[in-house]
Structures are given as C-alpha cells and as structure tokens.
Amino acid sequence: MKFRKTAASAAVVLTLALSATACGGKEGPAGDKPGGDTDTKALPEYKVAKDVKVDSPVLKKAQKRGKLIIGAKSDQPYLGFQDPSSKKYEGFDIEVAKMVAADLGFDPEKDVQFKTIDSSVRETAISKGQVDLMVGTYTINDERKKQVSFAGPYYMAGQDLLVRKDEKSIKGPDSIKGKKVCSVTGSTPLQNLKDNKSKFGAEPVEFGKYTDCVKQLLDGQVDAMTTDDAILKGYAAERPTKLKVVGETFSEEPYGIGLKKDDKELQSAVLDAVEAHQKDGSYKKAYDATLGRSGSKFEEPPALER
Ligand code: GLU
C-alpha cells in the first residue's frame, strides 16, 4: 500500500493528527502507516502452470468457471488487507494464495477472486462451496478438521497481547486478571481465553472483526486485545506511537490453507505448490516484502504435513 504525499494530503494528515491528539487520539498521527506497507517492487512473480489436472470436484468447477475463489482476511495489515480505495488485497496470506493459485493454473492477477471471510464463518464458507480455498491466518486444529481439511502448516504464529503504548501493568498472559481483553468470534485465541478463564481471569470482549478490537483498544474501552502475534505486530507497526505488542506468545497457531473436507487430491496439489515455492525462494521473498516489514522476522517454516 502506497501513501502518496501531496501538499494537500500532507495538510489533511496534519489536521487529522492534530484533531486526533486533541480528542484523545483515534487515528494514527502523521508518520503512522495506514494499512500495511507492502514492498510491491520486491514481490515475486508467479509462473502460471498450464494444463493442470487434479481429480478434485472443487478444482474442476473452478476451472470451468475460469476463476478460483479464495477466502481471505481484509483487515489484517501485512497479512490479508483490502485497500479501501483500490479494493485490492495485499499481504503475506494473499501472496501464499497467489502462489498456490498460479500452480493450480490460475493467473493470480486475472483469474483469482478474493472474498472477505471473517474468522467465525470460515468453515461454513468452505463447506458450502462459497470459497474454493481459504487463506486467512487459519489455525489448523482437530475441532476444525471435523468440518474442513487443511494444507499446511505453512507458517507458525502464537497467541500474544496488544496493548496501548503507555500500558504498564500488562506484561504477559499472567497479568490480564480482571482486565478487559478483546478478541474475535470464532477465533482460537478467544476460545483459549474462555476455556481457561480460571487461569487467565480476563474478561473477554468479543467482536466480529479485529479492527473493531483495535478501535476499542485505542478508545480505551478495553485494556488489551489478543490474537496471533503476526496479526498484532501488523497493528502495532501501523500505529507505532499508540500500540505495542507484549511479545510473549502463549500458544501455537500453525496456519493452514482451508479446503473442502477430505478433498485429498486438492490438498496434495496445494501442499505441492507451497513446498515448491518454499524451495525456490519465492515464499521467503513474498514474506520479506509483506509480513517481514511489520517486525516478524523470517523463520524457517514448519514441516508440511502430508
Ligand atoms: N489463527 C487464529 C484462528 O485461526 C486467530 C486468527 C484468526 O482469527 O484468523 O482462529
């Protein structure tokens, strides 16, 4: 996402920054980055495979329609973010989706349709065929495997906490007793807070989108927000003067690409694609141009499950 500075927009930014400071700060001041910061020039190009044959009903249907429909997140800077003006999606998960699409024979720039799917409706969207694949900070777990299958893990995240920059009392999961902690419906971090209420002692506050939690946090309605470190680092990088990540992960969140349950052929084709791009360096290149810019250093990805 590029933010071009003209004299006029600089003046608007300045005015917004001043009024934001005056009323307690709802938006980032001038200098904060809105919505991620992809290095578009450094993104890899993905060669589109020809004559792809995979014995998968979902893929055959997509080939017939000439479009691969991929579920994505739209409010996670550096991971899955939709630019409000261009409507284009960007971020690391979007790149993973594009590399897989290319290997399945779909041109990522022309033949892929991204659809915003929030955390609580991912399983439904996949099983009802509203999306062919889901690439959106999607933790692989046994509960979800009852409804969908996964190709992965392609990335390992962990639950963490995001707080206001001036927060002193919250230092990790041991210091959220009695605190209001925001997270998203249908997410594993929210479930963890609820399942272990006696251990954490936090008061969960639930919304449908992560950006709702960010707003609550900036407005002082909640004390912290919890989800994967990769997501939280994006919000902190967006508003470095207002927010910070506590930095102590307390769960494992292995990300997988969601697909229709028991579609073994599609699962194995997606795994082949991820593996090929991890080997040829384009996975790392994509990471460095997206998520790597928010403060999550590149680490060797976990072993794929076959
Ligand atoms: N990775 C976690 C999950 O799949 C949290 C992020 C999200 O809500 O997408 O539930």
PDB file of C-alpha atoms and ligand atoms in Angstrom:
ATOM      1  CA  MET A   1       0.000   0.000   0.000  1.00  0.00           C
ATOM      2  CA  LYS A   2       1.376   3.298  -1.037  1.00  0.00           C
ATOM      3  CA  PHE A   3       0.558   6.573   0.613  1.00  0.00           C
ATOM      4  CA  ARG A   4       1.475   9.377  -1.718  1.00  0.00           C
ATOM      5  CA  LYS A   5       2.143  12.669  -0.087  1.00  0.00           C
ATOM      6  CA  THR A   6       0.963  15.737  -1.896  1.00  0.00           C
ATOM      7  CA  ALA A   7       0.884  19.135  -0.250  1.00  0.00           C
ATOM      8  CA  ALA A   8      -2.890  18.755   0.111  1.00  0.00           C
ATOM      9  CA  SER A   9      -2.808  15.278   1.635  1.00  0.00           C
ATOM     10  CA  ALA A  10       0.017  16.298   3.954  1.00  0.00           C
ATOM     11  CA  ALA A  11      -2.156  19.146   5.185  1.00  0.00           C
ATOM     12  CA  VAL A  12      -5.093  16.766   5.703  1.00  0.00           C
ATOM     13  CA  VAL A  13      -2.878  14.331   7.579  1.00  0.00           C
ATOM     14  CA  LEU A  14      -1.600  17.137   9.770  1.00  0.00           C
ATOM     15  CA  THR A  15      -5.107  18.355  10.525  1.00  0.00           C
ATOM     16  CA  LEU A  16      -6.255  14.814  11.307  1.00  0.00           C
ATOM     17  CA  ALA A  17      -3.222  14.251  13.501  1.00  0.00           C
ATOM     18  CA  LEU A  18      -3.839  17.449  15.428  1.00  0.00           C
ATOM     19  CA  SER A  19      -7.540  16.768  15.912  1.00  0.00           C
ATOM     20  CA  ALA A  20      -6.828  13.142  16.836  1.00  0.00           C
ATOM     21  CA  THR A  21      -4.384  14.264  19.518  1.00  0.00           C
ATOM     22  CA  ALA A  22      -6.839  16.867  20.734  1.00  0.00           C
ATOM     23  CA  CYS A  23      -9.647  14.336  21.220  1.00  0.00           C
ATOM     24  CA  GLY A  24      -7.583  11.571  22.769  1.00  0.00           C
ATOM     25  CA  GLY A  25      -6.192  10.001  19.595  1.00  0.00           C
ATOM     26  CA  LYS A  26      -8.404   7.767  17.497  1.00  0.00           C
ATOM     27  CA  GLU A  27      -6.253   7.683  14.387  1.00  0.00           C
ATOM     28  CA  GLY A  28      -2.539   7.431  13.970  1.00  0.00           C
ATOM     29  CA  PRO A  29      -0.668  10.712  13.766  1.00  0.00           C
ATOM     30  CA  ALA A  30       1.262  11.743  10.667  1.00  0.00           C
ATOM     31  CA  GLY A  31       4.001   9.197  10.126  1.00  0.00           C
ATOM     32  CA  ASP A  32       1.936   6.183  11.189  1.00  0.00           C
ATOM     33  CA  LYS A  33       1.342   3.833   8.287  1.00  0.00           C
ATOM     34  CA  PRO A  34      -2.228   3.147   7.252  1.00  0.00           C
ATOM     35  CA  GLY A  35      -2.977  -0.489   6.460  1.00  0.00           C
ATOM     36  CA  GLY A  36       0.349  -2.198   5.935  1.00  0.00           C
ATOM     37  CA  ASP A  37       3.328  -1.391   3.874  1.00  0.00           C
ATOM     38  CA  THR A  38       3.927  -3.940   1.125  1.00  0.00           C
ATOM     39  CA  ASP A  39       7.119  -3.543  -0.870  1.00  0.00           C
ATOM     40  CA  THR A  40       5.324  -4.138  -4.160  1.00  0.00           C
ATOM     41  CA  LYS A  41       8.528  -3.932  -6.213  1.00  0.00           C
ATOM     42  CA  ALA A  42      10.086  -6.775  -4.232  1.00  0.00           C
ATOM     43  CA  LEU A  43       7.139  -9.169  -4.613  1.00  0.00           C
ATOM     44  CA  PRO A  44       7.894 -12.358  -6.570  1.00  0.00           C
ATOM     45  CA  GLU A  45       6.159 -13.162  -9.834  1.00  0.00           C
ATOM     46  CA  TYR A  46       4.398 -16.486 -10.039  1.00  0.00           C
ATOM     47  CA  LYS A  47       4.516 -18.527 -13.223  1.00  0.00           C
ATOM     48  CA  VAL A  48       1.077 -19.819 -14.132  1.00  0.00           C
ATOM     49  CA  ALA A  49       1.028 -23.612 -14.654  1.00  0.00           C
ATOM     50  CA  LYS A  50      -0.590 -24.983 -17.803  1.00  0.00           C
ATOM     51  CA  ASP A  51      -2.902 -27.989 -18.295  1.00  0.00           C
ATOM     52  CA  VAL A  52      -3.311 -28.689 -14.609  1.00  0.00           C
ATOM     53  CA  LYS A  53      -5.144 -31.931 -13.932  1.00  0.00           C
ATOM     54  CA  VAL A  54      -6.229 -32.620 -10.385  1.00  0.00           C
ATOM     55  CA  ASP A  55      -9.011 -35.037  -9.612  1.00  0.00           C
ATOM     56  CA  SER A  56     -10.877 -32.631  -7.355  1.00  0.00           C
ATOM     57  CA  PRO A  57     -14.531 -31.634  -7.887  1.00  0.00           C
ATOM     58  CA  VAL A  58     -13.837 -28.201  -6.379  1.00  0.00           C
ATOM     59  CA  LEU A  59     -10.936 -27.513  -8.727  1.00  0.00           C
ATOM     60  CA  LYS A  60     -12.782 -28.816 -11.787  1.00  0.00           C
ATOM     61  CA  LYS A  61     -15.672 -26.472 -11.013  1.00  0.00           C
ATOM     62  CA  ALA A  62     -13.245 -23.560 -10.636  1.00  0.00           C
ATOM     63  CA  GLN A  63     -11.591 -24.447 -13.953  1.00  0.00           C
ATOM     64  CA  LYS A  64     -14.995 -24.448 -15.633  1.00  0.00           C
ATOM     65  CA  ARG A  65     -15.878 -21.034 -14.247  1.00  0.00           C
ATOM     66  CA  GLY A  66     -12.387 -19.765 -15.073  1.00  0.00           C
ATOM     67  CA  LYS A  67     -11.915 -18.274 -11.618  1.00  0.00           C
ATOM     68  CA  LEU A  68     -10.514 -19.569  -8.374  1.00  0.00           C
ATOM     69  CA  ILE A  69     -12.403 -18.110  -5.421  1.00  0.00           C
ATOM     70  CA  ILE A  70     -10.206 -17.632  -2.379  1.00  0.00           C
ATOM     71  CA  GLY A  71     -11.416 -16.611   1.069  1.00  0.00           C
ATOM     72  CA  ALA A  72      -9.171 -14.020   2.696  1.00  0.00           C
ATOM     73  CA  LYS A  73      -8.996 -11.532   5.536  1.00  0.00           C
ATOM     74  CA  SER A  74      -9.375  -7.863   4.687  1.00  0.00           C
ATOM     75  CA  ASP A  75      -8.490  -6.094   7.942  1.00  0.00           C
ATOM     76  CA  GLN A  76      -5.111  -7.550   8.826  1.00  0.00           C
ATOM     77  CA  PRO A  77      -2.310  -5.268   7.637  1.00  0.00           C
ATOM     78  CA  TYR A  78       0.740  -7.140   6.243  1.00  0.00           C
ATOM     79  CA  LEU A  79      -1.249 -10.421   6.171  1.00  0.00           C
ATOM     80  CA  GLY A  80      -4.618 -10.008   4.487  1.00  0.00           C
ATOM     81  CA  PHE A  81      -5.635  -6.431   3.875  1.00  0.00           C
ATOM     82  CA  GLN A  82      -8.004  -4.871   1.355  1.00  0.00           C
ATOM     83  CA  ASP A  83      -7.063  -1.394   0.242  1.00  0.00           C
ATOM     84  CA  PRO A  84     -10.268   0.625   0.704  1.00  0.00           C
ATOM     85  CA  SER A  85      -9.725   2.686  -2.440  1.00  0.00           C
ATOM     86  CA  SER A  86      -8.289   0.202  -4.963  1.00  0.00           C
ATOM     87  CA  LYS A  87     -10.167  -2.762  -3.377  1.00  0.00           C
ATOM     88  CA  LYS A  88      -7.044  -4.832  -3.976  1.00  0.00           C
ATOM     89  CA  TYR A  89      -5.963  -7.387  -1.406  1.00  0.00           C
ATOM     90  CA  GLU A  90      -2.380  -7.480  -0.163  1.00  0.00           C
ATOM     91  CA  GLY A  91      -0.221  -9.166   2.462  1.00  0.00           C
ATOM     92  CA  PHE A  92       1.579 -12.419   3.137  1.00  0.00           C
ATOM     93  CA  ASP A  93      -1.529 -14.634   3.096  1.00  0.00           C
ATOM     94  CA  ILE A  94      -2.555 -13.034  -0.186  1.00  0.00           C
ATOM     95  CA  GLU A  95       0.860 -13.922  -1.641  1.00  0.00           C
ATOM     96  CA  VAL A  96       0.524 -17.510  -0.397  1.00  0.00           C
ATOM     97  CA  ALA A  97      -2.886 -17.639  -2.069  1.00  0.00           C
ATOM     98  CA  LYS A  98      -1.443 -16.248  -5.302  1.00  0.00           C
ATOM     99  CA  MET A  99       1.469 -18.708  -5.469  1.00  0.00           C
ATOM    100  CA  VAL A 100      -0.891 -21.633  -4.926  1.00  0.00           C
ATOM    101  CA  ALA A 101      -3.362 -20.291  -7.486  1.00  0.00           C
ATOM    102  CA  ALA A 102      -0.602 -19.944 -10.096  1.00  0.00           C
ATOM    103  CA  ASP A 103       0.493 -23.552  -9.565  1.00  0.00           C
ATOM    104  CA  LEU A 104      -3.129 -24.649  -9.928  1.00  0.00           C
ATOM    105  CA  GLY A 105      -3.250 -22.886 -13.318  1.00  0.00           C
ATOM    106  CA  PHE A 106      -4.974 -19.614 -12.371  1.00  0.00           C
ATOM    107  CA  ASP A 107      -3.403 -16.268 -13.184  1.00  0.00           C
ATOM    108  CA  PRO A 108      -3.211 -14.522  -9.767  1.00  0.00           C
ATOM    109  CA  GLU A 109      -3.844 -11.106 -11.315  1.00  0.00           C
ATOM    110  CA  LYS A 110      -6.776 -12.110 -13.542  1.00  0.00           C
ATOM    111  CA  ASP A 111      -8.296 -15.419 -12.570  1.00  0.00           C
ATOM    112  CA  VAL A 112      -8.415 -15.192  -8.792  1.00  0.00           C
ATOM    113  CA  GLN A 113     -11.321 -13.672  -6.960  1.00  0.00           C
ATOM    114  CA  PHE A 114     -10.673 -12.842  -3.313  1.00  0.00           C
ATOM    115  CA  LYS A 115     -13.643 -12.836  -0.937  1.00  0.00           C
ATOM    116  CA  THR A 116     -13.517 -11.444   2.586  1.00  0.00           C
ATOM    117  CA  ILE A 117     -14.346 -14.206   5.053  1.00  0.00           C
ATOM    118  CA  ASP A 118     -14.189 -13.409   8.763  1.00  0.00           C
ATOM    119  CA  SER A 119     -12.978 -15.884  11.374  1.00  0.00           C
ATOM    120  CA  SER A 120     -16.366 -17.162  12.526  1.00  0.00           C
ATOM    121  CA  VAL A 121     -17.636 -18.174   9.073  1.00  0.00           C
ATOM    122  CA  ARG A 122     -14.597 -19.886   7.529  1.00  0.00           C
ATOM    123  CA  GLU A 123     -15.812 -23.467   7.979  1.00  0.00           C
ATOM    124  CA  THR A 124     -19.250 -22.607   6.585  1.00  0.00           C
ATOM    125  CA  ALA A 125     -17.801 -20.740   3.593  1.00  0.00           C
ATOM    126  CA  ILE A 126     -15.615 -23.735   2.714  1.00  0.00           C
ATOM    127  CA  SER A 127     -18.174 -26.477   3.260  1.00  0.00           C
ATOM    128  CA  LYS A 128     -20.926 -24.597   1.422  1.00  0.00           C
ATOM    129  CA  GLY A 129     -18.596 -24.003  -1.528  1.00  0.00           C
ATOM    130  CA  GLN A 130     -18.670 -20.184  -1.211  1.00  0.00           C
ATOM    131  CA  VAL A 131     -14.882 -20.313  -1.478  1.00  0.00           C
ATOM    132  CA  ASP A 132     -12.590 -22.902  -3.093  1.00  0.00           C
ATOM    133  CA  LEU A 133      -9.733 -22.243  -0.682  1.00  0.00           C
ATOM    134  CA  MET A 134      -9.354 -20.182   2.482  1.00  0.00           C
ATOM    135  CA  VAL A 135      -6.066 -18.424   3.172  1.00  0.00           C
ATOM    136  CA  GLY A 136      -6.505 -16.261   6.245  1.00  0.00           C
ATOM    137  CA  THR A 137      -4.478 -16.784   9.450  1.00  0.00           C
ATOM    138  CA  TYR A 138      -6.314 -20.075   9.779  1.00  0.00           C
ATOM    139  CA  THR A 139      -5.076 -22.259  12.634  1.00  0.00           C
ATOM    140  CA  ILE A 140      -5.106 -25.983  11.946  1.00  0.00           C
ATOM    141  CA  ASN A 141      -6.806 -27.881  14.776  1.00  0.00           C
ATOM    142  CA  ASP A 142      -8.765 -31.089  15.356  1.00  0.00           C
ATOM    143  CA  GLU A 143     -12.038 -29.324  16.065  1.00  0.00           C
ATOM    144  CA  ARG A 144     -11.945 -27.572  12.682  1.00  0.00           C
ATOM    145  CA  LYS A 145     -10.765 -30.768  10.962  1.00  0.00           C
ATOM    146  CA  LYS A 146     -14.203 -32.231  11.709  1.00  0.00           C
ATOM    147  CA  GLN A 147     -15.606 -29.794   9.134  1.00  0.00           C
ATOM    148  CA  VAL A 148     -12.778 -28.892   6.738  1.00  0.00           C
ATOM    149  CA  SER A 149      -9.352 -30.127   5.638  1.00  0.00           C
ATOM    150  CA  PHE A 150      -6.106 -28.170   5.684  1.00  0.00           C
ATOM    151  CA  ALA A 151      -2.952 -27.967   3.606  1.00  0.00           C
ATOM    152  CA  GLY A 152      -0.070 -26.878   5.803  1.00  0.00           C
ATOM    153  CA  PRO A 153       1.254 -25.760   8.149  1.00  0.00           C
ATOM    154  CA  TYR A 154       2.905 -23.023   6.083  1.00  0.00           C
ATOM    155  CA  TYR A 155       3.569 -20.613   8.983  1.00  0.00           C
ATOM    156  CA  MET A 156       3.733 -20.803  12.770  1.00  0.00           C
ATOM    157  CA  ALA A 157       2.188 -17.988  14.799  1.00  0.00           C
ATOM    158  CA  GLY A 158       1.441 -17.784  18.520  1.00  0.00           C
ATOM    159  CA  GLN A 159      -1.139 -16.020  20.691  1.00  0.00           C
ATOM    160  CA  ASP A 160       0.029 -12.702  22.084  1.00  0.00           C
ATOM    161  CA  LEU A 161      -1.337  -9.437  23.511  1.00  0.00           C
ATOM    162  CA  LEU A 162      -1.587  -5.946  22.056  1.00  0.00           C
ATOM    163  CA  VAL A 163      -1.824  -3.011  24.472  1.00  0.00           C
ATOM    164  CA  ARG A 164      -1.655   0.775  24.395  1.00  0.00           C
ATOM    165  CA  LYS A 165       1.855   2.159  24.273  1.00  0.00           C
ATOM    166  CA  ASP A 166       1.607   3.633  27.786  1.00  0.00           C
ATOM    167  CA  GLU A 167       0.294   0.391  29.331  1.00  0.00           C
ATOM    168  CA  LYS A 168       2.478  -0.670  32.280  1.00  0.00           C
ATOM    169  CA  SER A 169       0.565  -3.353  34.153  1.00  0.00           C
ATOM    170  CA  ILE A 170       0.040  -5.908  31.336  1.00  0.00           C
ATOM    171  CA  LYS A 171       3.287  -7.748  30.731  1.00  0.00           C
ATOM    172  CA  GLY A 172       2.005 -11.097  29.512  1.00  0.00           C
ATOM    173  CA  PRO A 173      -0.774 -13.674  29.949  1.00  0.00           C
ATOM    174  CA  ASP A 174      -0.121 -13.741  33.731  1.00  0.00           C
ATOM    175  CA  SER A 175      -1.126 -10.127  34.166  1.00  0.00           C
ATOM    176  CA  ILE A 176      -4.542  -9.962  32.489  1.00  0.00           C
ATOM    177  CA  LYS A 177      -6.585 -10.960  35.548  1.00  0.00           C
ATOM    178  CA  GLY A 178      -9.662  -8.735  35.759  1.00  0.00           C
ATOM    179  CA  LYS A 179      -8.687  -6.941  32.530  1.00  0.00           C
ATOM    180  CA  LYS A 180     -10.982  -6.462  29.562  1.00  0.00           C
ATOM    181  CA  VAL A 181      -9.403  -8.339  26.657  1.00  0.00           C
ATOM    182  CA  CYS A 182     -10.868  -8.076  23.176  1.00  0.00           C
ATOM    183  CA  SER A 183     -10.821 -10.786  20.512  1.00  0.00           C
ATOM    184  CA  VAL A 184     -12.808 -12.085  17.589  1.00  0.00           C
ATOM    185  CA  THR A 185     -15.729 -14.522  17.445  1.00  0.00           C
ATOM    186  CA  GLY A 186     -14.725 -17.943  16.168  1.00  0.00           C
ATOM    187  CA  SER A 187     -11.001 -17.433  16.751  1.00  0.00           C
ATOM    188  CA  THR A 188      -8.762 -19.809  18.700  1.00  0.00           C
ATOM    189  CA  PRO A 189      -7.292 -17.031  20.915  1.00  0.00           C
ATOM    190  CA  LEU A 190     -10.782 -16.069  22.122  1.00  0.00           C
ATOM    191  CA  GLN A 191     -11.556 -19.738  22.746  1.00  0.00           C
ATOM    192  CA  ASN A 192      -8.349 -20.062  24.757  1.00  0.00           C
ATOM    193  CA  LEU A 193      -9.375 -17.121  26.987  1.00  0.00           C
ATOM    194  CA  LYS A 194     -12.822 -18.653  27.538  1.00  0.00           C
ATOM    195  CA  ASP A 195     -11.634 -22.247  28.046  1.00  0.00           C
ATOM    196  CA  ASN A 196      -9.005 -21.171  30.564  1.00  0.00           C
ATOM    197  CA  LYS A 197     -10.971 -18.472  32.360  1.00  0.00           C
ATOM    198  CA  SER A 198      -9.756 -19.556  35.790  1.00  0.00           C
ATOM    199  CA  LYS A 199      -6.126 -19.467  34.661  1.00  0.00           C
ATOM    200  CA  PHE A 200      -6.184 -16.103  32.855  1.00  0.00           C
ATOM    201  CA  GLY A 201      -9.019 -14.446  34.791  1.00  0.00           C
ATOM    202  CA  ALA A 202      -9.577 -11.948  31.976  1.00  0.00           C
ATOM    203  CA  GLU A 203     -12.949 -10.597  30.941  1.00  0.00           C
ATOM    204  CA  PRO A 204     -13.342 -11.473  27.247  1.00  0.00           C
ATOM    205  CA  VAL A 205     -14.888  -8.844  24.979  1.00  0.00           C
ATOM    206  CA  GLU A 206     -15.980 -10.228  21.614  1.00  0.00           C
ATOM    207  CA  PHE A 207     -16.298  -8.622  18.175  1.00  0.00           C
ATOM    208  CA  GLY A 208     -16.622  -9.858  14.592  1.00  0.00           C
ATOM    209  CA  LYS A 209     -13.559  -8.119  13.202  1.00  0.00           C
ATOM    210  CA  TYR A 210     -10.110  -7.460  14.557  1.00  0.00           C
ATOM    211  CA  THR A 211     -10.286  -3.801  13.564  1.00  0.00           C
ATOM    212  CA  ASP A 212     -13.240  -3.432  15.969  1.00  0.00           C
ATOM    213  CA  CYS A 213     -10.931  -4.588  18.767  1.00  0.00           C
ATOM    214  CA  VAL A 214      -8.198  -2.175  17.649  1.00  0.00           C
ATOM    215  CA  LYS A 215     -10.701   0.659  17.834  1.00  0.00           C
ATOM    216  CA  GLN A 216     -11.865  -0.431  21.302  1.00  0.00           C
ATOM    217  CA  LEU A 217      -8.272  -0.514  22.464  1.00  0.00           C
ATOM    218  CA  LEU A 218      -7.407   2.914  21.046  1.00  0.00           C
ATOM    219  CA  ASP A 219     -10.591   4.349  22.560  1.00  0.00           C
ATOM    220  CA  GLY A 220      -9.769   2.928  25.994  1.00  0.00           C
ATOM    221  CA  GLN A 221     -12.835   0.650  26.106  1.00  0.00           C
ATOM    222  CA  VAL A 222     -10.699  -2.464  26.617  1.00  0.00           C
ATOM    223  CA  ASP A 223      -7.295  -2.986  28.245  1.00  0.00           C
ATOM    224  CA  ALA A 224      -5.806  -5.335  25.672  1.00  0.00           C
ATOM    225  CA  MET A 225      -6.515  -7.267  22.548  1.00  0.00           C
ATOM    226  CA  THR A 226      -5.444 -10.845  21.934  1.00  0.00           C
ATOM    227  CA  THR A 227      -4.812 -12.917  18.842  1.00  0.00           C
ATOM    228  CA  ASP A 228      -1.807 -14.207  16.856  1.00  0.00           C
ATOM    229  CA  ASP A 229       1.452 -12.261  17.206  1.00  0.00           C
ATOM    230  CA  ALA A 230       1.717 -11.927  13.413  1.00  0.00           C
ATOM    231  CA  ILE A 231      -1.612 -10.074  13.282  1.00  0.00           C
ATOM    232  CA  LEU A 232      -0.897  -7.895  16.328  1.00  0.00           C
ATOM    233  CA  LYS A 233       2.524  -6.852  15.066  1.00  0.00           C
ATOM    234  CA  GLY A 234       0.794  -5.520  11.962  1.00  0.00           C
ATOM    235  CA  TYR A 235      -1.456  -3.235  14.026  1.00  0.00           C
ATOM    236  CA  ALA A 236       1.481  -2.093  16.149  1.00  0.00           C
ATOM    237  CA  ALA A 237       3.528  -1.344  13.013  1.00  0.00           C
ATOM    238  CA  GLU A 238       0.586   0.643  11.671  1.00  0.00           C
ATOM    239  CA  ARG A 239       0.405   2.802  14.818  1.00  0.00           C
ATOM    240  CA  PRO A 240       3.839   2.622  16.412  1.00  0.00           C
ATOM    241  CA  THR A 241       3.217   5.639  18.617  1.00  0.00           C
ATOM    242  CA  LYS A 242      -0.024   4.267  20.074  1.00  0.00           C
ATOM    243  CA  LEU A 243       0.225   0.476  20.325  1.00  0.00           C
ATOM    244  CA  LYS A 244       2.722  -2.192  21.313  1.00  0.00           C
ATOM    245  CA  VAL A 245       2.857  -5.982  21.328  1.00  0.00           C
ATOM    246  CA  VAL A 246       3.678  -7.508  24.699  1.00  0.00           C
ATOM    247  CA  GLY A 247       5.837 -10.086  22.992  1.00  0.00           C
ATOM    248  CA  GLU A 248       5.352 -13.298  24.928  1.00  0.00           C
ATOM    249  CA  THR A 249       3.484 -15.911  22.896  1.00  0.00           C
ATOM    250  CA  PHE A 250       1.393 -18.419  24.845  1.00  0.00           C
ATOM    251  CA  SER A 251       0.011 -20.819  22.218  1.00  0.00           C
ATOM    252  CA  GLU A 252       0.957 -22.394  18.915  1.00  0.00           C
ATOM    253  CA  GLU A 253      -1.067 -21.334  15.900  1.00  0.00           C
ATOM    254  CA  PRO A 254       0.025 -23.317  12.829  1.00  0.00           C
ATOM    255  CA  TYR A 255      -1.517 -21.752   9.727  1.00  0.00           C
ATOM    256  CA  GLY A 256      -3.107 -23.945   7.072  1.00  0.00           C
ATOM    257  CA  ILE A 257      -4.933 -23.393   3.807  1.00  0.00           C
ATOM    258  CA  GLY A 258      -8.522 -24.450   4.373  1.00  0.00           C
ATOM    259  CA  LEU A 259     -10.255 -26.618   1.783  1.00  0.00           C
ATOM    260  CA  LYS A 260     -13.253 -28.900   1.437  1.00  0.00           C
ATOM    261  CA  LYS A 261     -13.129 -31.810   3.875  1.00  0.00           C
ATOM    262  CA  ASP A 262     -11.430 -34.913   2.528  1.00  0.00           C
ATOM    263  CA  ASP A 263     -10.556 -33.408  -0.876  1.00  0.00           C
ATOM    264  CA  LYS A 264      -7.256 -35.298  -0.764  1.00  0.00           C
ATOM    265  CA  GLU A 265      -6.275 -34.512  -4.362  1.00  0.00           C
ATOM    266  CA  LEU A 266      -6.672 -30.771  -3.914  1.00  0.00           C
ATOM    267  CA  GLN A 267      -4.943 -30.922  -0.534  1.00  0.00           C
ATOM    268  CA  SER A 268      -1.939 -32.639  -2.040  1.00  0.00           C
ATOM    269  CA  ALA A 269      -1.792 -30.237  -5.027  1.00  0.00           C
ATOM    270  CA  VAL A 270      -1.855 -27.259  -2.631  1.00  0.00           C
ATOM    271  CA  LEU A 271       0.871 -28.836  -0.486  1.00  0.00           C
ATOM    272  CA  ASP A 272       2.991 -29.397  -3.621  1.00  0.00           C
ATOM    273  CA  ALA A 273       2.563 -25.729  -4.533  1.00  0.00           C
ATOM    274  CA  VAL A 274       3.550 -24.437  -1.085  1.00  0.00           C
ATOM    275  CA  GLU A 275       6.531 -26.785  -0.991  1.00  0.00           C
ATOM    276  CA  ALA A 276       7.722 -25.727  -4.453  1.00  0.00           C
ATOM    277  CA  HIS A 277       7.595 -22.037  -3.532  1.00  0.00           C
ATOM    278  CA  GLN A 278       9.338 -22.630  -0.210  1.00  0.00           C
ATOM    279  CA  LYS A 279      12.101 -24.412  -2.119  1.00  0.00           C
ATOM    280  CA  ASP A 280      12.514 -21.888  -4.949  1.00  0.00           C
ATOM    281  CA  GLY A 281      12.799 -18.934  -2.566  1.00  0.00           C
ATOM    282  CA  SER A 282       9.636 -17.125  -3.650  1.00  0.00           C
ATOM    283  CA  TYR A 283       7.933 -17.896  -0.327  1.00  0.00           C
ATOM    284  CA  LYS A 284      10.695 -16.076   1.570  1.00  0.00           C
ATOM    285  CA  LYS A 285      10.732 -13.261  -0.961  1.00  0.00           C
ATOM    286  CA  ALA A 286       6.975 -12.818  -0.537  1.00  0.00           C
ATOM    287  CA  TYR A 287       7.343 -12.898   3.241  1.00  0.00           C
ATOM    288  CA  ASP A 288      10.093 -10.272   3.274  1.00  0.00           C
ATOM    289  CA  ALA A 289       8.027  -7.937   1.074  1.00  0.00           C
ATOM    290  CA  THR A 290       4.943  -8.233   3.318  1.00  0.00           C
ATOM    291  CA  LEU A 291       4.799  -9.638   6.855  1.00  0.00           C
ATOM    292  CA  GLY A 292       8.560  -9.261   7.314  1.00  0.00           C
ATOM    293  CA  ARG A 293       8.078  -5.487   7.211  1.00  0.00           C
ATOM    294  CA  SER A 294       5.926  -5.474  10.366  1.00  0.00           C
ATOM    295  CA  GLY A 295       8.624  -6.779  12.686  1.00  0.00           C
ATOM    296  CA  SER A 296       8.071 -10.548  12.382  1.00  0.00           C
ATOM    297  CA  LYS A 297      11.498 -11.848  11.302  1.00  0.00           C
ATOM    298  CA  PHE A 298      11.588 -14.650   8.744  1.00  0.00           C
ATOM    299  CA  GLU A 299      11.912 -18.103  10.256  1.00  0.00           C
ATOM    300  CA  GLU A 300      12.156 -21.454   8.518  1.00  0.00           C
ATOM    301  CA  PRO A 301       8.556 -22.591   8.011  1.00  0.00           C
ATOM    302  CA  PRO A 302       7.334 -25.669   9.885  1.00  0.00           C
ATOM    303  CA  ALA A 303       7.373 -29.055   8.099  1.00  0.00           C
ATOM    304  CA  LEU A 304       4.339 -29.585   5.896  1.00  0.00           C
ATOM    305  CA  GLU A 305       2.000 -32.392   6.981  1.00  0.00           C
ATOM    306  CA  ARG A 306       1.425 -34.999   4.276  1.00  0.00           C
TER     307      ARG A 306
HETATM  308  N1  GLU B   1      -5.188 -18.099  13.982  1.00  0.00           N
HETATM  309  C1  GLU B   1      -6.322 -17.901  14.829  1.00  0.00           C
HETATM  310  C2  GLU B   1      -7.542 -18.610  14.283  1.00  0.00           C
HETATM  311  O1  GLU B   1      -7.490 -19.235  13.266  1.00  0.00           O
HETATM  312  C3  GLU B   1      -6.614 -16.445  15.067  1.00  0.00           C
HETATM  313  C4  GLU B   1      -6.611 -15.587  13.844  1.00  0.00           C
HETATM  314  C5  GLU B   1      -7.959 -15.514  13.145  1.00  0.00           C
HETATM  315  O2  GLU B   1      -8.993 -15.289  13.802  1.00  0.00           O
HETATM  316  O3  GLU B   1      -7.949 -15.636  11.926  1.00  0.00           O
HETATM  317  O4  GLU B   1      -8.582 -18.598  14.893  1.00  0.00           O
END
